[in-house]
Amino acid sequence: MLYKNDNLFPILEQHADLKKRLFNGNFGLEKENVRVDENGNLSLTPHPAIFGLKEENPYIKTDFSESQIEMITPVSGSVDEVYTSMENLQNIVSDRVRDEYLWPSSNPPILPAEQDIPIAVYQDPNSASRLYREHLAREYGKKIQLFSGIHYNFSFSDDFLERLHTSMGGEKSLQDFKNQIYLKVAKYFMQNRWFLLYLTGASPVYLPNFLNKTPDNEVSRETSDLALKNGISLRNSHAGYKNKCSLHVDYDSFDGYISSIESWINQGKIDSMRELYNPIRMKNAHTDQSLAGLAKAGVEYIEIRSLDLNPFDPNGITKETLHFIQLLLVTGLLTESTAFDQIQQEQSDQNEERIASNGLTKPDIYVNGVEVPFDQAVEKLLTEMENVAKLTDTTDFESIIETQRDISQHPEKTIASQITATPESFVSFNLEKAKTYLEQSMQNAYKLIGYEDMELSTQIVLKSAVTKGLSIELLDREENFIRLEKGNQVEYIKQATKTARDSYISALIMENKVVTKQILAENDIEVPHGQHFSDIETARESFELFADKPIVIKPKSTNFGIGISIFKDGFSQENYEEALKIAFGYDSSVIIETYIPGDEYRFLVIDGKIAGILKRVPANITGDGTRTISELIDEKNLDPLRGTDHLKPLEIIQKGPEETLMLSMQGFSMSDVPEDGQIVYLRENSNISTGGDSIDVTDLIHPYYQELAIKCAKAVDANLCGVDIIVSRETIANGPYAVIELNFNPAIQIHSFPYQGENRRIGDIILDFLFKDKL
């Protein structure tokens, strides 16, 4: 016991700083899903190679089976943050296994014969991970191992525990104090886990031929599958995934806790601490996960293991449930401990079994050794939690408690009851959910949720870093500056494509269009001819030099097509001067060069190879004979893939001076109504960043032009750059072309999420280039 009287409410009331930090903590989630095919059969394909070695990827591993993906969030500082992390992992994994589905139920899908269920494969066939799984297969059978769930990891903040330790006299060492704190919380959880099971149990329906033993209350459904009559959770019932006998532990002291587990290991009841399948466990992430390691290092956090996957949420658990569990754990910290001896632990097990197998009947519950009606037991627990919730300055917890109270009074509102009530078969219901969740993930495939303020190219690289298991640190979020690490290799990346592989002078060369053209020309590469001007008056006076010629007017050192005007069919002096005004608005020097007819292509060169090729179509709308150009622009901009500041794969079409000038050259204004089917271009330049459309043509462009792009990159000693080439429409070898620009910071989202065509996975290619010897 922590102290003779461990009711901590008085201490919290006396120390405002403690109350302020009470709900600070660290959170983590681990979610298991088996992969299935389009018919709901367990996938027998290997763990996707894109995730790398399962021993090394900290975010995406396998559980027991090669077919069972485990997603592990980084440690997070809040419930909102950890939920978002799991949402991102769900989306990333779904995107990479899109030919299969993530089964959303804790109970397994259609399974093959026992011997055909693949155990997770490791580089070393005699690794501890492999041998442990083989042990589980022998002891429990393979099928039962395919129960899936979600683990909730939690610790109080170190700052809070250190202050609490001091306020309580500091008699014990800080680590001994933490050990007792977490034992107290774990004991409270074990005593009250029955209610959390009632709320979160989600596995009452299952397929025939899954279980080796028939539950007493098993019934057949009209859909030919089976269910626990009035049951909540097969997984947490006596027929579920449990140790062969109840393994009670000592929660009164840390030494007693360690000794009781050690005794079960010595008796051969379990192979190691990992095999202790109690609903909650003491953990330390910085040890070898052995009992001896925990005994030496002490408790760092607690792991709740009893949560079923909620098939009504794509992430397997709702944010509201995460908050409720935190409140339950904090309540366990503050509430005075009660006895939890052998008999009371057995009664606690009976509570769990009653709820798991018969919870919809609201059975009587043991409370402090006495059986009481379900509603009375619920009210006692929720009252204790309400007292803790009142310590906060928000009403969030109060509303969450009221929701759970309502569910306790109406069993039909439980997750389990909703699952049982569905008229669909077990397979159809879960397969439909899996397909819906895949579709939702694909709609979010271009972004990293919670990081939408960062450039989309950076989000893409971050998602690839998670996929490949790299350690990630955001050094300067506003500048899109990140640090990635794998083993002993560290790489710094700014804005997705600025890396240590390119020299500063290479970037400066590509930034300066005059210097770029000169160097390319010296390497026998065709470039547009032209002049550059450092003052607008001199440029105006040069009108006669360019009159009646197709030309391009653009700033010397900008990217993304900013400030460019193109005249390919003649122009007036007024048009010319307006274009100069636009260009000088972005730079102190302006280039006027020959316009080269043809189609514009962006070649992305990485490490001397072509990573992707896009045909870029200028911003445009198609008339319908009814709406104005302005209205048609507004409609096209409603596309969810269009945004601003490179935060989405496509940019919105603007209505600025460049667009107005382009329209006037065609005899249009924003208020004109084009004919049905008539295409009206709003820009002459084809940049995606100015509203253009991207069409992937990587597999269609002649190798001659691919080699040309690679030659351009080598000319400026660039390992990662965009090469913009105007190519004759025939794109035949040795055909007419002109290289119009090199880009030292090319947007990669246009290749990853083109308007039409294949995702070229540029984030992966960049990381494979940077971490050649690690991935």
PDB file of C-alpha atoms in Angstrom, residues 167-294:
ATOM      1  CA  SER A 167       4.232  16.806  -1.246  1.00  0.00           C
ATOM      2  CA  MET A 168       3.780  13.404   0.382  1.00  0.00           C
ATOM      3  CA  GLY A 169       7.063  13.659   2.275  1.00  0.00           C
ATOM      4  CA  GLY A 170       9.445  11.927  -0.132  1.00  0.00           C
ATOM      5  CA  GLU A 171      10.078   9.057   2.277  1.00  0.00           C
ATOM      6  CA  LYS A 172      10.474   6.471  -0.465  1.00  0.00           C
ATOM      7  CA  SER A 173      12.797   6.820  -3.439  1.00  0.00           C
ATOM      8  CA  LEU A 174      11.098   8.411  -6.418  1.00  0.00           C
ATOM      9  CA  GLN A 175      11.118   5.128  -8.376  1.00  0.00           C
ATOM     10  CA  ASP A 176       9.719   3.174  -5.430  1.00  0.00           C
ATOM     11  CA  PHE A 177       7.028   5.826  -5.137  1.00  0.00           C
ATOM     12  CA  LYS A 178       6.180   5.481  -8.855  1.00  0.00           C
ATOM     13  CA  ASN A 179       6.018   1.700  -8.531  1.00  0.00           C
ATOM     14  CA  GLN A 180       3.453   1.991  -5.753  1.00  0.00           C
ATOM     15  CA  ILE A 181       1.479   4.658  -7.587  1.00  0.00           C
ATOM     16  CA  TYR A 182       1.046   2.457 -10.634  1.00  0.00           C
ATOM     17  CA  LEU A 183       0.227  -0.611  -8.541  1.00  0.00           C
ATOM     18  CA  LYS A 184      -2.497   1.376  -6.805  1.00  0.00           C
ATOM     19  CA  VAL A 185      -3.939   2.492 -10.125  1.00  0.00           C
ATOM     20  CA  ALA A 186      -3.714  -1.028 -11.559  1.00  0.00           C
ATOM     21  CA  LYS A 187      -5.528  -2.495  -8.585  1.00  0.00           C
ATOM     22  CA  TYR A 188      -8.359   0.031  -8.966  1.00  0.00           C
ATOM     23  CA  PHE A 189      -8.560  -0.768 -12.650  1.00  0.00           C
ATOM     24  CA  MET A 190      -8.770  -4.517 -11.970  1.00  0.00           C
ATOM     25  CA  GLN A 191     -11.545  -3.943  -9.459  1.00  0.00           C
ATOM     26  CA  ASN A 192     -13.580  -1.854 -11.884  1.00  0.00           C
ATOM     27  CA  ARG A 193     -12.610  -3.268 -15.275  1.00  0.00           C
ATOM     28  CA  TRP A 194     -15.998  -4.911 -15.610  1.00  0.00           C
ATOM     29  CA  PHE A 195     -17.622  -1.570 -16.422  1.00  0.00           C
ATOM     30  CA  LEU A 196     -15.047  -0.628 -19.033  1.00  0.00           C
ATOM     31  CA  LEU A 197     -15.656  -4.044 -20.582  1.00  0.00           C
ATOM     32  CA  TYR A 198     -19.399  -3.356 -20.607  1.00  0.00           C
ATOM     33  CA  LEU A 199     -18.774  -0.109 -22.484  1.00  0.00           C
ATOM     34  CA  THR A 200     -16.095  -1.289 -24.919  1.00  0.00           C
ATOM     35  CA  GLY A 201     -16.786  -5.004 -25.409  1.00  0.00           C
ATOM     36  CA  ALA A 202     -17.329  -5.493 -29.127  1.00  0.00           C
ATOM     37  CA  SER A 203     -16.885  -9.173 -29.944  1.00  0.00           C
ATOM     38  CA  PRO A 204     -20.182 -11.015 -29.292  1.00  0.00           C
ATOM     39  CA  VAL A 205     -20.493 -12.443 -32.846  1.00  0.00           C
ATOM     40  CA  TYR A 206     -18.101 -14.922 -34.439  1.00  0.00           C
ATOM     41  CA  LEU A 207     -17.783 -17.621 -37.081  1.00  0.00           C
ATOM     42  CA  PRO A 208     -18.397 -21.360 -36.616  1.00  0.00           C
ATOM     43  CA  ASN A 209     -15.346 -23.619 -36.320  1.00  0.00           C
ATOM     44  CA  PHE A 210     -13.322 -20.885 -34.663  1.00  0.00           C
ATOM     45  CA  LEU A 211     -13.414 -21.981 -31.022  1.00  0.00           C
ATOM     46  CA  ASN A 212     -12.148 -25.269 -29.643  1.00  0.00           C
ATOM     47  CA  LYS A 213     -14.745 -25.157 -26.870  1.00  0.00           C
ATOM     48  CA  THR A 214     -18.390 -24.107 -27.041  1.00  0.00           C
ATOM     49  CA  PRO A 215     -19.504 -21.277 -24.736  1.00  0.00           C
ATOM     50  CA  ASP A 216     -22.481 -22.142 -22.527  1.00  0.00           C
ATOM     51  CA  ASN A 217     -24.633 -19.383 -24.022  1.00  0.00           C
ATOM     52  CA  GLU A 218     -23.695 -19.812 -27.683  1.00  0.00           C
ATOM     53  CA  VAL A 219     -26.593 -19.322 -30.097  1.00  0.00           C
ATOM     54  CA  SER A 220     -26.916 -19.486 -33.871  1.00  0.00           C
ATOM     55  CA  ARG A 221     -27.909 -16.406 -35.836  1.00  0.00           C
ATOM     56  CA  GLU A 222     -30.070 -16.323 -38.946  1.00  0.00           C
ATOM     57  CA  THR A 223     -26.961 -15.343 -40.889  1.00  0.00           C
ATOM     58  CA  SER A 224     -25.271 -18.716 -40.151  1.00  0.00           C
ATOM     59  CA  ASP A 225     -22.736 -17.263 -37.732  1.00  0.00           C
ATOM     60  CA  LEU A 226     -22.720 -17.560 -33.952  1.00  0.00           C
ATOM     61  CA  ALA A 227     -23.150 -15.215 -31.002  1.00  0.00           C
ATOM     62  CA  LEU A 228     -23.011 -15.085 -27.235  1.00  0.00           C
ATOM     63  CA  LYS A 229     -26.617 -14.716 -26.112  1.00  0.00           C
ATOM     64  CA  ASN A 230     -26.662 -11.415 -24.182  1.00  0.00           C
ATOM     65  CA  GLY A 231     -22.879 -11.432 -24.412  1.00  0.00           C
ATOM     66  CA  ILE A 232     -20.479  -8.514 -24.742  1.00  0.00           C
ATOM     67  CA  SER A 233     -17.024  -9.865 -25.548  1.00  0.00           C
ATOM     68  CA  LEU A 234     -15.998 -13.334 -26.649  1.00  0.00           C
ATOM     69  CA  ARG A 235     -12.360 -12.216 -26.540  1.00  0.00           C
ATOM     70  CA  ASN A 236     -12.569 -11.381 -22.809  1.00  0.00           C
ATOM     71  CA  SER A 237     -14.747 -14.357 -21.855  1.00  0.00           C
ATOM     72  CA  HIS A 238     -13.610 -17.736 -20.532  1.00  0.00           C
ATOM     73  CA  ALA A 239     -13.667 -18.966 -24.139  1.00  0.00           C
ATOM     74  CA  GLY A 240     -11.445 -16.114 -25.303  1.00  0.00           C
ATOM     75  CA  TYR A 241      -7.740 -15.439 -25.220  1.00  0.00           C
ATOM     76  CA  LYS A 242      -6.698 -16.032 -21.625  1.00  0.00           C
ATOM     77  CA  ASN A 243      -4.096 -17.919 -19.650  1.00  0.00           C
ATOM     78  CA  LYS A 244      -5.102 -21.524 -19.013  1.00  0.00           C
ATOM     79  CA  CYS A 245      -5.855 -20.649 -15.399  1.00  0.00           C
ATOM     80  CA  SER A 246      -6.323 -17.432 -13.441  1.00  0.00           C
ATOM     81  CA  LEU A 247      -2.967 -15.940 -12.513  1.00  0.00           C
ATOM     82  CA  HIS A 248      -3.478 -13.524  -9.672  1.00  0.00           C
ATOM     83  CA  VAL A 249      -0.717 -11.165  -8.607  1.00  0.00           C
ATOM     84  CA  ASP A 250       0.110  -9.154  -5.518  1.00  0.00           C
ATOM     85  CA  TYR A 251      -0.864  -5.470  -5.911  1.00  0.00           C
ATOM     86  CA  ASP A 252       0.140  -4.424  -2.379  1.00  0.00           C
ATOM     87  CA  SER A 253       3.873  -4.070  -3.039  1.00  0.00           C
ATOM     88  CA  PHE A 254       6.159  -3.975  -6.040  1.00  0.00           C
ATOM     89  CA  ASP A 255       8.327  -6.786  -4.655  1.00  0.00           C
ATOM     90  CA  GLY A 256       5.182  -8.840  -4.141  1.00  0.00           C
ATOM     91  CA  TYR A 257       4.061  -8.105  -7.694  1.00  0.00           C
ATOM     92  CA  ILE A 258       7.390  -9.298  -9.100  1.00  0.00           C
ATOM     93  CA  SER A 259       7.497 -12.361  -6.834  1.00  0.00           C
ATOM     94  CA  SER A 260       3.985 -13.491  -7.740  1.00  0.00           C
ATOM     95  CA  ILE A 261       4.745 -13.382 -11.470  1.00  0.00           C
ATOM     96  CA  GLU A 262       8.049 -15.121 -10.862  1.00  0.00           C
ATOM     97  CA  SER A 263       6.229 -17.917  -9.067  1.00  0.00           C
ATOM     98  CA  TRP A 264       3.906 -18.481 -12.038  1.00  0.00           C
ATOM     99  CA  ILE A 265       6.927 -18.693 -14.339  1.00  0.00           C
ATOM    100  CA  ASN A 266       8.717 -21.118 -12.005  1.00  0.00           C
ATOM    101  CA  GLN A 267       5.605 -23.302 -11.824  1.00  0.00           C
ATOM    102  CA  GLY A 268       5.497 -23.474 -15.625  1.00  0.00           C
ATOM    103  CA  LYS A 269       2.145 -21.704 -15.830  1.00  0.00           C
ATOM    104  CA  ILE A 270       3.612 -19.134 -18.208  1.00  0.00           C
ATOM    105  CA  ASP A 271       6.811 -18.940 -20.227  1.00  0.00           C
ATOM    106  CA  SER A 272       7.666 -15.339 -19.319  1.00  0.00           C
ATOM    107  CA  MET A 273       6.151 -12.063 -18.176  1.00  0.00           C
ATOM    108  CA  ARG A 274       5.028 -11.490 -21.796  1.00  0.00           C
ATOM    109  CA  GLU A 275       2.630 -14.411 -21.437  1.00  0.00           C
ATOM    110  CA  LEU A 276       0.822 -12.916 -18.447  1.00  0.00           C
ATOM    111  CA  TYR A 277      -2.463 -12.011 -20.142  1.00  0.00           C
ATOM    112  CA  ASN A 278      -3.973 -10.013 -17.317  1.00  0.00           C
ATOM    113  CA  PRO A 279      -6.083  -7.012 -18.361  1.00  0.00           C
ATOM    114  CA  ILE A 280      -3.416  -4.600 -17.114  1.00  0.00           C
ATOM    115  CA  ARG A 281       0.363  -4.921 -16.831  1.00  0.00           C
ATOM    116  CA  MET A 282       3.262  -2.919 -15.454  1.00  0.00           C
ATOM    117  CA  LYS A 283       5.760  -1.968 -18.189  1.00  0.00           C
ATOM    118  CA  ASN A 284       9.099  -0.278 -18.748  1.00  0.00           C
ATOM    119  CA  ALA A 285      10.008   0.588 -22.324  1.00  0.00           C
ATOM    120  CA  HIS A 286      13.738   0.847 -21.647  1.00  0.00           C
ATOM    121  CA  THR A 287      14.398  -2.766 -20.671  1.00  0.00           C
ATOM    122  CA  ASP A 288      14.493  -6.129 -22.443  1.00  0.00           C
ATOM    123  CA  GLN A 289      10.839  -6.656 -21.379  1.00  0.00           C
ATOM    124  CA  SER A 290      11.878  -9.435 -19.009  1.00  0.00           C
ATOM    125  CA  LEU A 291      10.655  -9.730 -15.443  1.00  0.00           C
ATOM    126  CA  ALA A 292      14.207  -9.165 -14.202  1.00  0.00           C
ATOM    127  CA  GLY A 293      14.426  -6.001 -16.297  1.00  0.00           C
ATOM    128  CA  LEU A 294      11.194  -4.656 -14.825  1.00  0.00           C
TER     129      LEU A 294
END
